[in-house]
PDB file of C-alpha atoms in Angstrom:
ATOM      1  CA  MET A  63     -20.366  40.015 -33.485  1.00  0.00           C
ATOM      2  CA  LYS A  64     -17.436  40.822 -34.661  1.00  0.00           C
ATOM      3  CA  LYS A  65     -16.154  39.229 -31.270  1.00  0.00           C
ATOM      4  CA  ASN A  66     -17.793  36.006 -32.288  1.00  0.00           C
ATOM      5  CA  LEU A  67     -16.252  35.503 -35.853  1.00  0.00           C
ATOM      6  CA  LEU A  68     -12.858  36.259 -34.207  1.00  0.00           C
ATOM      7  CA  ILE A  69     -13.683  33.155 -32.039  1.00  0.00           C
ATOM      8  CA  ILE A  70     -14.740  31.379 -34.887  1.00  0.00           C
ATOM      9  CA  LEU A  71     -11.838  31.890 -36.778  1.00  0.00           C
ATOM     10  CA  LEU A  72      -9.690  31.215 -34.349  1.00  0.00           C
ATOM     11  CA  LEU A  73     -10.912  27.671 -33.741  1.00  0.00           C
ATOM     12  CA  LEU A  74     -10.920  26.989 -37.657  1.00  0.00           C
ATOM     13  CA  VAL A  75      -7.318  28.120 -37.376  1.00  0.00           C
ATOM     14  CA  ILE A  76      -6.669  25.555 -34.591  1.00  0.00           C
ATOM     15  CA  ILE A  77      -8.910  22.876 -36.342  1.00  0.00           C
ATOM     16  CA  ALA A  78      -7.710  23.019 -39.783  1.00  0.00           C
ATOM     17  CA  PRO A  79      -4.288  21.264 -39.372  1.00  0.00           C
ATOM     18  CA  PHE A  80      -6.327  18.312 -37.515  1.00  0.00           C
ATOM     19  CA  ILE A  81      -8.523  18.125 -40.463  1.00  0.00           C
ATOM     20  CA  TRP A  82      -5.958  18.064 -43.142  1.00  0.00           C
ATOM     21  CA  TRP A  83      -3.884  15.492 -41.078  1.00  0.00           C
ATOM     22  CA  GLY A  84      -6.694  13.504 -40.822  1.00  0.00           C
ATOM     23  CA  ASN A  85      -7.844  13.606 -44.866  1.00  0.00           C
ATOM     24  CA  GLN A  86      -4.101  12.511 -45.809  1.00  0.00           C
ATOM     25  CA  SER A  87      -5.101   8.806 -45.450  1.00  0.00           C
ATOM     26  CA  ASP A  88      -8.254   6.453 -45.934  1.00  0.00           C
ATOM     27  CA  LEU A  89      -6.492   3.921 -43.348  1.00  0.00           C
ATOM     28  CA  PRO A  90      -6.745   4.004 -39.540  1.00  0.00           C
ATOM     29  CA  ASN A  91      -3.958   4.435 -37.984  1.00  0.00           C
ATOM     30  CA  GLY A  92      -1.134   1.612 -37.556  1.00  0.00           C
ATOM     31  CA  ILE A  93       0.677  -1.272 -39.052  1.00  0.00           C
ATOM     32  CA  HIS A  94      -1.044  -2.186 -42.867  1.00  0.00           C
ATOM     33  CA  ILE A  95      -0.117  -4.942 -44.982  1.00  0.00           C
ATOM     34  CA  GLU A  96      -0.601  -4.319 -48.799  1.00  0.00           C
ATOM     35  CA  LYS A  97      -2.926  -7.010 -50.665  1.00  0.00           C
ATOM     36  CA  GLN A  98      -0.516  -8.749 -53.214  1.00  0.00           C
ATOM     37  CA  SER A  99      -1.651 -10.919 -56.073  1.00  0.00           C
ATOM     38  CA  GLY A 100       0.618 -12.915 -58.128  1.00  0.00           C
ATOM     39  CA  LEU A 101       3.648 -15.522 -57.902  1.00  0.00           C
ATOM     40  CA  LEU A 102       7.020 -14.553 -56.491  1.00  0.00           C
ATOM     41  CA  VAL A 103       9.774 -16.731 -57.836  1.00  0.00           C
ATOM     42  CA  LEU A 104      12.212 -17.038 -55.382  1.00  0.00           C
ATOM     43  CA  GLN A 105      16.384 -18.576 -55.439  1.00  0.00           C
ATOM     44  CA  VAL A 106      17.038 -21.083 -52.901  1.00  0.00           C
ATOM     45  CA  ASP A 107      20.458 -21.436 -51.512  1.00  0.00           C
ATOM     46  CA  ASP A 108      21.753 -24.391 -50.110  1.00  0.00           C
ATOM     47  CA  SER A 109      20.249 -24.367 -47.060  1.00  0.00           C
ATOM     48  CA  LEU A 110      16.784 -24.196 -48.882  1.00  0.00           C
ATOM     49  CA  THR A 111      15.877 -20.997 -47.613  1.00  0.00           C
ATOM     50  CA  ALA A 112      15.188 -17.532 -49.663  1.00  0.00           C
ATOM     51  CA  PRO A 113      14.507 -13.607 -49.138  1.00  0.00           C
ATOM     52  CA  PHE A 114      10.915 -12.515 -50.058  1.00  0.00           C
ATOM     53  CA  GLN A 115       9.290  -8.884 -49.010  1.00  0.00           C
ATOM     54  CA  ILE A 116       6.022  -8.238 -48.138  1.00  0.00           C
ATOM     55  CA  PRO A 117       5.011  -4.404 -48.281  1.00  0.00           C
ATOM     56  CA  VAL A 118       3.590  -2.601 -45.670  1.00  0.00           C
ATOM     57  CA  VAL A 119       2.076   1.048 -44.771  1.00  0.00           C
ATOM     58  CA  TRP A 120       2.526   2.740 -41.540  1.00  0.00           C
ATOM     59  CA  VAL A 121      -0.253   5.273 -41.064  1.00  0.00           C
ATOM     60  CA  LYS A 122       0.905   7.697 -38.047  1.00  0.00           C
ATOM     61  CA  SER A 123      -1.427   8.617 -35.700  1.00  0.00           C
ATOM     62  CA  HIS A 124       0.337  12.274 -35.113  1.00  0.00           C
ATOM     63  CA  PRO A 125       3.357  13.715 -37.269  1.00  0.00           C
ATOM     64  CA  TRP A 126       5.884  13.278 -34.555  1.00  0.00           C
ATOM     65  CA  GLU A 127       4.716   9.851 -33.779  1.00  0.00           C
ATOM     66  CA  LYS A 128       8.089   7.116 -33.407  1.00  0.00           C
ATOM     67  CA  PRO A 129       8.248   4.528 -36.223  1.00  0.00           C
ATOM     68  CA  PRO A 130       7.095   1.232 -35.092  1.00  0.00           C
ATOM     69  CA  VAL A 131       8.293  -1.591 -33.811  1.00  0.00           C
ATOM     70  CA  ILE A 132       6.414  -4.860 -34.644  1.00  0.00           C
ATOM     71  CA  LYS A 133       7.512  -8.300 -32.747  1.00  0.00           C
ATOM     72  CA  ASP A 134       6.959 -12.445 -33.406  1.00  0.00           C
ATOM     73  CA  LEU A 135       5.854 -12.145 -37.036  1.00  0.00           C
ATOM     74  CA  LEU A 136       4.535 -15.606 -37.777  1.00  0.00           C
ATOM     75  CA  LEU A 137       3.745 -16.615 -41.478  1.00  0.00           C
ATOM     76  CA  LEU A 138       1.475 -19.411 -42.344  1.00  0.00           C
ATOM     77  CA  ASN A 139       0.041 -21.548 -45.202  1.00  0.00           C
ATOM     78  CA  GLN A 140      -3.514 -23.015 -45.994  1.00  0.00           C
ATOM     79  CA  SER A 141      -2.390 -26.212 -43.653  1.00  0.00           C
ATOM     80  CA  GLY A 142      -1.285 -23.984 -41.107  1.00  0.00           C
ATOM     81  CA  GLU A 143       2.284 -24.824 -41.382  1.00  0.00           C
ATOM     82  CA  GLU A 144       5.125 -22.073 -40.492  1.00  0.00           C
ATOM     83  CA  ILE A 145       6.616 -21.234 -43.770  1.00  0.00           C
ATOM     84  CA  ALA A 146       8.318 -18.153 -42.395  1.00  0.00           C
ATOM     85  CA  VAL A 147       8.834 -17.161 -39.233  1.00  0.00           C
ATOM     86  CA  ILE A 148      10.501 -13.522 -37.736  1.00  0.00           C
ATOM     87  CA  ASN A 149      11.546 -13.725 -33.487  1.00  0.00           C
ATOM     88  CA  GLY A 150      12.192 -10.760 -31.675  1.00  0.00           C
ATOM     89  CA  GLU A 151      12.017  -7.166 -32.575  1.00  0.00           C
ATOM     90  CA  TYR A 152      11.796  -5.860 -36.422  1.00  0.00           C
ATOM     91  CA  LEU A 153      12.267  -2.185 -36.570  1.00  0.00           C
ATOM     92  CA  LEU A 154      10.210  -1.006 -39.476  1.00  0.00           C
ATOM     93  CA  GLU A 155      12.485   1.965 -39.609  1.00  0.00           C
ATOM     94  CA  ASN A 156      15.014   0.247 -41.540  1.00  0.00           C
ATOM     95  CA  SER A 157      12.722  -0.898 -44.057  1.00  0.00           C
ATOM     96  CA  PHE A 158      11.049   2.328 -45.179  1.00  0.00           C
ATOM     97  CA  SER A 159      11.302   2.950 -48.733  1.00  0.00           C
ATOM     98  CA  GLN A 160      11.336   7.363 -48.343  1.00  0.00           C
ATOM     99  CA  GLN A 161      12.451   9.400 -45.981  1.00  0.00           C
ATOM    100  CA  ILE A 162       9.942  10.065 -42.837  1.00  0.00           C
ATOM    101  CA  ASN A 163       8.571  13.525 -43.164  1.00  0.00           C
ATOM    102  CA  TRP A 164       6.746  14.930 -40.210  1.00  0.00           C
ATOM    103  CA  TYR A 165       4.142  15.883 -42.449  1.00  0.00           C
ATOM    104  CA  GLU A 166       3.279  12.727 -44.453  1.00  0.00           C
ATOM    105  CA  ARG A 167       0.458  10.227 -42.456  1.00  0.00           C
ATOM    106  CA  GLU A 168       1.413   7.187 -44.686  1.00  0.00           C
ATOM    107  CA  VAL A 169       4.731   5.897 -44.938  1.00  0.00           C
ATOM    108  CA  LYS A 170       5.814   3.169 -46.842  1.00  0.00           C
ATOM    109  CA  GLY A 171       7.978  -0.152 -46.439  1.00  0.00           C
ATOM    110  CA  GLU A 172       8.707  -3.595 -46.458  1.00  0.00           C
ATOM    111  CA  VAL A 173       8.932  -6.607 -43.840  1.00  0.00           C
ATOM    112  CA  GLU A 174      11.643  -9.125 -45.547  1.00  0.00           C
ATOM    113  CA  PHE A 175      10.833 -13.178 -44.599  1.00  0.00           C
ATOM    114  CA  ILE A 176      13.381 -16.138 -44.972  1.00  0.00           C
ATOM    115  CA  LEU A 177      10.771 -18.617 -46.857  1.00  0.00           C
ATOM    116  CA  ASN A 178      11.684 -21.721 -44.906  1.00  0.00           C
ATOM    117  CA  GLY A 179      13.554 -20.007 -42.292  1.00  0.00           C
ATOM    118  CA  ASP A 180      13.677 -18.765 -38.592  1.00  0.00           C
ATOM    119  CA  LYS A 181      14.969 -15.385 -38.684  1.00  0.00           C
ATOM    120  CA  THR A 182      15.982 -14.236 -34.959  1.00  0.00           C
ATOM    121  CA  MET A 183      16.564 -10.491 -34.619  1.00  0.00           C
ATOM    122  CA  GLU A 184      19.662 -10.070 -32.299  1.00  0.00           C
ATOM    123  CA  SER A 185      21.705  -6.705 -31.440  1.00  0.00           C
ATOM    124  CA  PHE A 186      24.139  -7.167 -34.109  1.00  0.00           C
ATOM    125  CA  GLY A 187      21.429  -8.225 -37.008  1.00  0.00           C
ATOM    126  CA  HIS A 188      20.197 -11.722 -36.528  1.00  0.00           C
ATOM    127  CA  ARG A 189      20.625 -15.171 -37.413  1.00  0.00           C
ATOM    128  CA  ILE A 190      18.932 -17.707 -39.889  1.00  0.00           C
ATOM    129  CA  THR A 191      17.996 -21.448 -39.324  1.00  0.00           C
ATOM    130  CA  PRO A 192      15.838 -23.537 -41.679  1.00  0.00           C
ATOM    131  CA  LEU A 193      12.177 -24.575 -40.438  1.00  0.00           C
ATOM    132  CA  SER A 194      12.697 -27.911 -42.767  1.00  0.00           C
ATOM    133  CA  ASP A 195      15.245 -29.813 -44.538  1.00  0.00           C
ATOM    134  CA  THR A 196      12.956 -30.490 -47.916  1.00  0.00           C
ATOM    135  CA  LEU A 197      11.085 -27.865 -49.387  1.00  0.00           C
ATOM    136  CA  LYS A 198       7.456 -27.719 -51.648  1.00  0.00           C
ATOM    137  CA  GLU A 199       6.842 -27.157 -54.983  1.00  0.00           C
ATOM    138  CA  SER A 200       4.962 -23.915 -54.114  1.00  0.00           C
ATOM    139  CA  TYR A 201       3.239 -22.009 -50.946  1.00  0.00           C
ATOM    140  CA  VAL A 202      -0.011 -20.341 -50.350  1.00  0.00           C
ATOM    141  CA  PRO A 203       0.502 -17.680 -47.377  1.00  0.00           C
ATOM    142  CA  GLU A 204      -2.998 -17.639 -45.369  1.00  0.00           C
ATOM    143  CA  GLU A 205      -2.489 -15.274 -42.596  1.00  0.00           C
ATOM    144  CA  LEU A 206       0.169 -13.596 -40.861  1.00  0.00           C
ATOM    145  CA  ARG A 207       0.799 -12.804 -37.145  1.00  0.00           C
ATOM    146  CA  LEU A 208       2.315 -10.017 -35.459  1.00  0.00           C
ATOM    147  CA  THR A 209       2.461  -7.962 -32.017  1.00  0.00           C
ATOM    148  CA  TYR A 210       2.556  -4.207 -32.868  1.00  0.00           C
ATOM    149  CA  ASP A 211       1.403  -2.325 -29.783  1.00  0.00           C
ATOM    150  CA  GLU A 212       1.186  -4.648 -27.196  1.00  0.00           C
ATOM    151  CA  ASN A 213      -1.370  -6.184 -29.628  1.00  0.00           C
ATOM    152  CA  THR A 214      -1.408  -9.380 -31.281  1.00  0.00           C
ATOM    153  CA  LEU A 215      -2.517  -8.994 -35.087  1.00  0.00           C
ATOM    154  CA  THR A 216      -3.576 -11.068 -37.684  1.00  0.00           C
ATOM    155  CA  TYR A 217      -4.004 -10.869 -41.537  1.00  0.00           C
ATOM    156  CA  THR A 218      -5.561 -12.745 -44.045  1.00  0.00           C
ATOM    157  CA  PHE A 219      -3.879 -13.287 -47.559  1.00  0.00           C
ATOM    158  CA  ASP A 220      -7.545 -14.432 -49.346  1.00  0.00           C
ATOM    159  CA  ASN A 221      -5.356 -17.017 -51.454  1.00  0.00           C
ATOM    160  CA  LEU A 222      -4.194 -14.227 -53.751  1.00  0.00           C
ATOM    161  CA  LEU A 223      -0.689 -15.072 -53.431  1.00  0.00           C
ATOM    162  CA  LYS A 224       1.633 -17.670 -54.259  1.00  0.00           C
ATOM    163  CA  LEU A 225       5.647 -18.931 -53.795  1.00  0.00           C
ATOM    164  CA  THR A 226       7.570 -21.172 -55.719  1.00  0.00           C
ATOM    165  CA  THR A 227      11.294 -21.769 -55.770  1.00  0.00           C
ATOM    166  CA  PHE A 228      14.160 -23.196 -57.630  1.00  0.00           C
ATOM    167  CA  HIS A 229      18.213 -23.605 -56.819  1.00  0.00           C
ATOM    168  CA  GLU A 230      20.238 -20.970 -57.436  1.00  0.00           C
ATOM    169  CA  ASN A 231      22.428 -23.305 -59.062  1.00  0.00           C
ATOM    170  CA  SER A 232      19.945 -23.771 -61.787  1.00  0.00           C
ATOM    171  CA  TYR A 233      19.765 -20.038 -62.481  1.00  0.00           C
ATOM    172  CA  GLN A 234      22.148 -19.162 -64.869  1.00  0.00           C
ATOM    173  CA  LEU A 235      21.896 -19.379 -68.617  1.00  0.00           C
ATOM    174  CA  ASP A 236      23.287 -18.034 -72.065  1.00  0.00           C
ATOM    175  CA  ARG A 237      23.180 -14.502 -71.868  1.00  0.00           C
ATOM    176  CA  SER A 238      21.645 -14.260 -75.232  1.00  0.00           C
ATOM    177  CA  TRP A 239      18.454 -15.144 -73.688  1.00  0.00           C
ATOM    178  CA  GLU A 240      17.203 -10.960 -73.497  1.00  0.00           C
ATOM    179  CA  VAL A 241      13.363 -10.846 -72.490  1.00  0.00           C
ATOM    180  CA  ARG A 242      11.466  -8.052 -71.716  1.00  0.00           C
ATOM    181  CA  SER A 243       7.747  -7.688 -70.788  1.00  0.00           C
ATOM    182  CA  PHE A 244       4.858  -5.115 -71.457  1.00  0.00           C
ATOM    183  CA  TYR A 245       1.093  -5.008 -70.974  1.00  0.00           C
ATOM    184  CA  PHE A 246      -1.127  -5.086 -73.542  1.00  0.00           C
ATOM    185  CA  CYS A 247      -4.081  -2.565 -73.363  1.00  0.00           C
ATOM    186  CA  HIS A 248      -7.018  -2.823 -75.797  1.00  0.00           C
ATOM    187  CA  GLN A 249      -7.140   0.673 -77.540  1.00  0.00           C
ATOM    188  CA  GLY A 250     -10.688   0.090 -78.897  1.00  0.00           C
ATOM    189  CA  ASP A 251     -12.121   0.920 -75.067  1.00  0.00           C
ATOM    190  CA  ILE A 252     -12.757   4.592 -73.870  1.00  0.00           C
ATOM    191  CA  GLU A 253     -10.330   3.910 -71.421  1.00  0.00           C
ATOM    192  CA  PRO A 254      -7.709   1.660 -72.434  1.00  0.00           C
ATOM    193  CA  LYS A 255      -7.822  -1.570 -70.523  1.00  0.00           C
ATOM    194  CA  ILE A 256      -4.668  -3.880 -69.913  1.00  0.00           C
ATOM    195  CA  LYS A 257      -5.918  -7.286 -70.891  1.00  0.00           C
ATOM    196  CA  GLY A 258      -2.759  -9.472 -70.784  1.00  0.00           C
ATOM    197  CA  LEU A 259       1.143  -9.343 -70.629  1.00  0.00           C
ATOM    198  CA  PHE A 260       3.745  -9.804 -73.302  1.00  0.00           C
ATOM    199  CA  LEU A 261       6.877 -11.484 -73.267  1.00  0.00           C
ATOM    200  CA  GLU A 262       9.484 -10.679 -76.012  1.00  0.00           C
ATOM    201  CA  ALA A 263      12.421 -13.036 -75.582  1.00  0.00           C
ATOM    202  CA  ASN A 264      15.972 -12.926 -78.073  1.00  0.00           C
ATOM    203  CA  VAL A 265      16.741 -16.644 -77.799  1.00  0.00           C
ATOM    204  CA  ILE A 266      19.256 -19.394 -79.324  1.00  0.00           C
ATOM    205  CA  PRO A 267      17.752 -21.167 -81.862  1.00  0.00           C
ATOM    206  CA  ASN A 268      16.602 -24.766 -81.327  1.00  0.00           C
ATOM    207  CA  THR A 269      16.485 -24.649 -77.429  1.00  0.00           C
ATOM    208  CA  LYS A 270      13.301 -25.889 -75.948  1.00  0.00           C
ATOM    209  CA  LEU A 271      10.826 -23.660 -73.703  1.00  0.00           C
ATOM    210  CA  GLU A 272       9.988 -26.361 -70.744  1.00  0.00           C
ATOM    211  CA  GLU A 273       7.566 -24.599 -68.606  1.00  0.00           C
ATOM    212  CA  ILE A 274       6.865 -20.612 -67.857  1.00  0.00           C
ATOM    213  CA  LEU A 275       6.968 -19.646 -63.737  1.00  0.00           C
ATOM    214  CA  PHE A 276       3.690 -17.777 -64.037  1.00  0.00           C
ATOM    215  CA  TRP A 277       0.173 -17.727 -61.935  1.00  0.00           C
ATOM    216  CA  LEU A 278      -2.479 -15.372 -60.890  1.00  0.00           C
ATOM    217  CA  PRO A 279      -5.275 -16.129 -58.730  1.00  0.00           C
ATOM    218  CA  GLY A 280      -8.374 -17.083 -61.119  1.00  0.00           C
ATOM    219  CA  MET A 281      -6.360 -18.668 -63.556  1.00  0.00           C
ATOM    220  CA  PRO A 282      -8.287 -21.939 -64.690  1.00  0.00           C
ATOM    221  CA  GLU A 283      -7.251 -25.114 -65.504  1.00  0.00           C
ATOM    222  CA  GLY A 284      -5.430 -25.616 -68.753  1.00  0.00           C
ATOM    223  CA  TYR A 285      -4.855 -21.769 -68.985  1.00  0.00           C
ATOM    224  CA  PHE A 286      -1.320 -22.371 -70.717  1.00  0.00           C
ATOM    225  CA  GLU A 287      -2.623 -24.438 -73.351  1.00  0.00           C
ATOM    226  CA  GLU A 288      -6.077 -22.872 -74.333  1.00  0.00           C
ATOM    227  CA  HIS A 289      -5.369 -19.339 -73.706  1.00  0.00           C
ATOM    228  CA  ALA A 290      -1.777 -18.170 -73.812  1.00  0.00           C
ATOM    229  CA  GLN A 291      -0.030 -18.012 -77.503  1.00  0.00           C
ATOM    230  CA  TYR A 292       3.034 -17.383 -78.970  1.00  0.00           C
ATOM    231  CA  THR A 293       4.690 -16.061 -82.369  1.00  0.00           C
ATOM    232  CA  PHE A 294       7.956 -16.174 -84.551  1.00  0.00           C
ATOM    233  CA  ASP A 295       6.523 -13.683 -87.017  1.00  0.00           C
ATOM    234  CA  ALA A 296       9.199 -10.499 -86.941  1.00  0.00           C
ATOM    235  CA  LYS A 297       6.779  -8.298 -88.338  1.00  0.00           C
ATOM    236  CA  THR A 298       3.877  -9.607 -85.332  1.00  0.00           C
ATOM    237  CA  ILE A 299       6.760  -8.762 -83.203  1.00  0.00           C
ATOM    238  CA  GLU A 300       7.543  -5.380 -84.453  1.00  0.00           C
ATOM    239  CA  SER A 301       3.792  -4.232 -84.755  1.00  0.00           C
ATOM    240  CA  VAL A 302       2.363  -5.473 -81.014  1.00  0.00           C
ATOM    241  CA  ASP A 303       3.035  -2.713 -79.019  1.00  0.00           C
ATOM    242  CA  SER A 304       0.952  -0.275 -81.509  1.00  0.00           C
ATOM    243  CA  THR A 305      -1.520  -2.834 -82.514  1.00  0.00           C
ATOM    244  CA  SER A 306      -4.937  -3.232 -80.720  1.00  0.00           C
ATOM    245  CA  SER A 307      -5.385  -7.128 -81.613  1.00  0.00           C
ATOM    246  CA  PHE A 308      -3.231 -10.271 -81.346  1.00  0.00           C
ATOM    247  CA  ASP A 309      -3.154 -13.596 -83.315  1.00  0.00           C
ATOM    248  CA  GLY A 310      -0.972 -15.934 -82.345  1.00  0.00           C
ATOM    249  CA  GLU A 311      -0.396 -20.079 -82.222  1.00  0.00           C
ATOM    250  CA  PRO A 312      -1.575 -21.788 -78.958  1.00  0.00           C
ATOM    251  CA  LEU A 313       0.998 -22.542 -76.841  1.00  0.00           C
ATOM    252  CA  THR A 314       1.807 -26.027 -75.653  1.00  0.00           C
ATOM    253  CA  LEU A 315       4.803 -26.511 -73.410  1.00  0.00           C
ATOM    254  CA  PRO A 316       7.362 -27.553 -74.328  1.00  0.00           C
ATOM    255  CA  LEU A 317       7.698 -25.810 -76.861  1.00  0.00           C
ATOM    256  CA  GLU A 318      11.085 -26.116 -79.508  1.00  0.00           C
ATOM    257  CA  VAL A 319      12.406 -22.542 -80.149  1.00  0.00           C
ATOM    258  CA  ILE A 320      13.193 -22.684 -84.006  1.00  0.00           C
ATOM    259  CA  SER A 321      13.565 -18.883 -84.427  1.00  0.00           C
ATOM    260  CA  SER A 322      16.022 -16.601 -82.362  1.00  0.00           C
ATOM    261  CA  ASP A 323      13.178 -13.673 -81.681  1.00  0.00           C
ATOM    262  CA  ILE A 324       9.758 -15.262 -79.773  1.00  0.00           C
ATOM    263  CA  LEU A 325       6.984 -13.264 -78.390  1.00  0.00           C
ATOM    264  CA  ILE A 326       4.551 -14.548 -76.181  1.00  0.00           C
ATOM    265  CA  TYR A 327       1.492 -13.254 -75.123  1.00  0.00           C
ATOM    266  CA  LEU A 328      -0.440 -14.326 -71.461  1.00  0.00           C
ATOM    267  CA  PRO A 329      -4.011 -13.006 -71.397  1.00  0.00           C
ATOM    268  CA  PHE A 330      -6.505 -11.942 -68.826  1.00  0.00           C
ATOM    269  CA  THR A 331      -9.329 -13.815 -68.688  1.00  0.00           C
ATOM    270  CA  ASP A 332     -12.300 -12.023 -66.671  1.00  0.00           C
ATOM    271  CA  GLU A 333     -12.128 -14.310 -63.948  1.00  0.00           C
ATOM    272  CA  MET A 334      -8.983 -13.535 -63.414  1.00  0.00           C
ATOM    273  CA  ILE A 335      -9.347  -9.918 -63.557  1.00  0.00           C
ATOM    274  CA  GLU A 336     -11.693 -10.074 -61.071  1.00  0.00           C
ATOM    275  CA  THR A 337     -10.176 -11.823 -58.576  1.00  0.00           C
ATOM    276  CA  ILE A 338      -7.362  -9.964 -58.988  1.00  0.00           C
ATOM    277  CA  GLY A 339      -9.393  -6.624 -58.311  1.00  0.00           C
ATOM    278  CA  SER A 340      -7.488  -3.602 -56.845  1.00  0.00           C
ATOM    279  CA  SER A 341      -5.025  -5.807 -55.217  1.00  0.00           C
ATOM    280  CA  THR A 342      -1.193  -5.161 -56.619  1.00  0.00           C
ATOM    281  CA  VAL A 343      -0.309  -7.181 -58.728  1.00  0.00           C
ATOM    282  CA  THR A 344       3.632  -8.535 -58.761  1.00  0.00           C
ATOM    283  CA  LEU A 345       4.019 -10.221 -62.557  1.00  0.00           C
ATOM    284  CA  PHE A 346       7.796 -11.408 -62.592  1.00  0.00           C
ATOM    285  CA  PRO A 347       7.541 -14.798 -64.807  1.00  0.00           C
ATOM    286  CA  TYR A 348      10.217 -17.203 -65.119  1.00  0.00           C
ATOM    287  CA  PHE A 349      11.680 -19.265 -68.165  1.00  0.00           C
ATOM    288  CA  LYS A 350      12.313 -22.869 -67.582  1.00  0.00           C
ATOM    289  CA  VAL A 351      14.428 -23.809 -70.393  1.00  0.00           C
ATOM    290  CA  GLU A 352      16.902 -26.664 -71.996  1.00  0.00           C
ATOM    291  CA  ASP A 353      19.708 -25.851 -74.277  1.00  0.00           C
ATOM    292  CA  ASN A 354      21.027 -28.162 -76.819  1.00  0.00           C
ATOM    293  CA  ASN A 355      23.302 -29.694 -74.779  1.00  0.00           C
ATOM    294  CA  GLY A 356      20.321 -30.755 -72.654  1.00  0.00           C
ATOM    295  CA  GLU A 357      20.897 -28.732 -69.632  1.00  0.00           C
ATOM    296  CA  VAL A 358      18.177 -26.979 -68.053  1.00  0.00           C
ATOM    297  CA  SER A 359      18.023 -23.855 -66.015  1.00  0.00           C
ATOM    298  CA  TYR A 360      15.510 -20.461 -65.527  1.00  0.00           C
ATOM    299  CA  ARG A 361      15.630 -17.126 -66.445  1.00  0.00           C
ATOM    300  CA  SER A 362      13.558 -14.324 -65.744  1.00  0.00           C
ATOM    301  CA  SER A 363      11.648 -12.838 -67.801  1.00  0.00           C
ATOM    302  CA  GLY A 364      11.622  -9.130 -65.972  1.00  0.00           C
ATOM    303  CA  GLY A 365       8.386  -7.319 -64.978  1.00  0.00           C
ATOM    304  CA  MET A 366       6.563  -5.430 -63.398  1.00  0.00           C
ATOM    305  CA  VAL A 367       4.611  -4.432 -60.190  1.00  0.00           C
ATOM    306  CA  GLY A 368       1.236  -2.420 -59.968  1.00  0.00           C
ATOM    307  CA  GLN A 369      -2.716  -2.459 -60.688  1.00  0.00           C
ATOM    308  CA  ILE A 370      -4.244  -3.641 -63.481  1.00  0.00           C
ATOM    309  CA  THR A 371      -7.534  -2.164 -62.413  1.00  0.00           C
ATOM    310  CA  GLU A 372      -7.049   1.849 -62.626  1.00  0.00           C
ATOM    311  CA  GLY A 373      -9.071   4.321 -61.079  1.00  0.00           C
ATOM    312  CA  GLU A 374      -9.444   2.178 -57.872  1.00  0.00           C
ATOM    313  CA  SER A 375      -7.591   2.656 -54.313  1.00  0.00           C
ATOM    314  CA  LYS A 376      -5.549  -0.202 -53.386  1.00  0.00           C
ATOM    315  CA  GLN A 377      -6.547  -3.156 -51.263  1.00  0.00           C
ATOM    316  CA  TYR A 378      -5.102  -3.888 -47.995  1.00  0.00           C
ATOM    317  CA  LEU A 379      -5.250  -7.393 -45.964  1.00  0.00           C
ATOM    318  CA  THR A 380      -7.905  -8.023 -43.522  1.00  0.00           C
ATOM    319  CA  VAL A 381      -6.751  -7.567 -39.941  1.00  0.00           C
ATOM    320  CA  LYS A 382      -8.554  -8.321 -36.815  1.00  0.00           C
ATOM    321  CA  LYS A 383      -7.174  -8.097 -33.228  1.00  0.00           C
ATOM    322  CA  GLN A 384      -6.602 -11.238 -30.757  1.00  0.00           C
TER     323      GLN A 384
END
């Protein structure tokens, strides 16, 4: 009896580390792409290219597995057009956001693509060749293909992510435009729910807000006119952090800014929240502004990255082997 008990204990000691290791991640071994939703605003240079990042997670098959090497990445839009290419071997190890410890099964990193660019990896680094001498107003990634462990993998984006661009020479704007952004939570619920995004700015009066570069999947037609609101009222702006409601004016663009302070509210409709689900939301809106001299520029409003649906596990792109 004692002998059998000892054998059982020894087996548990041997098996326990494997059980513990397997429970470190709900994802299978391999490369996974985090599901993103929202708008990435990119500043292009004279070559009409711009870098952007796609977050990845490497799930190790054993504690001492070597960092992966992926090859020949291809990002396609909805019409099957190539919008970013990486030729050759891409070392994920160079992009990991954390030190690789043997006991951690999930390792987070990112792949840097070049919009409208063919990025060829070489021993000294990489070189970039533009794919086209023109740029579209926006791009919606549809599919990512790459080679990993001798397999061709395809990831589907589900129309949740959009890319838009402007030329970097138009980026500078008077520094008096100071902007901060923060979520709006409805405090009346048992668990506060994120309902929208506030953009608060200290601005130059007598300028014009031409456009807000902001998009989330599920956004309805006429969103800004029918849902977005604004106020110049100082008391409302001061109390918005603690209030559970907001009653502003309907936002019609372009908007004449007649005050040095403005608060803009961008609510999330039920359809937007449902479409986003538990994907990782990228919220970095930009303002397109015309100053009193008639010069048009873009201004970052700051932002945040995270989930608006609490308590749910992150989603990852659908993957299939070819």
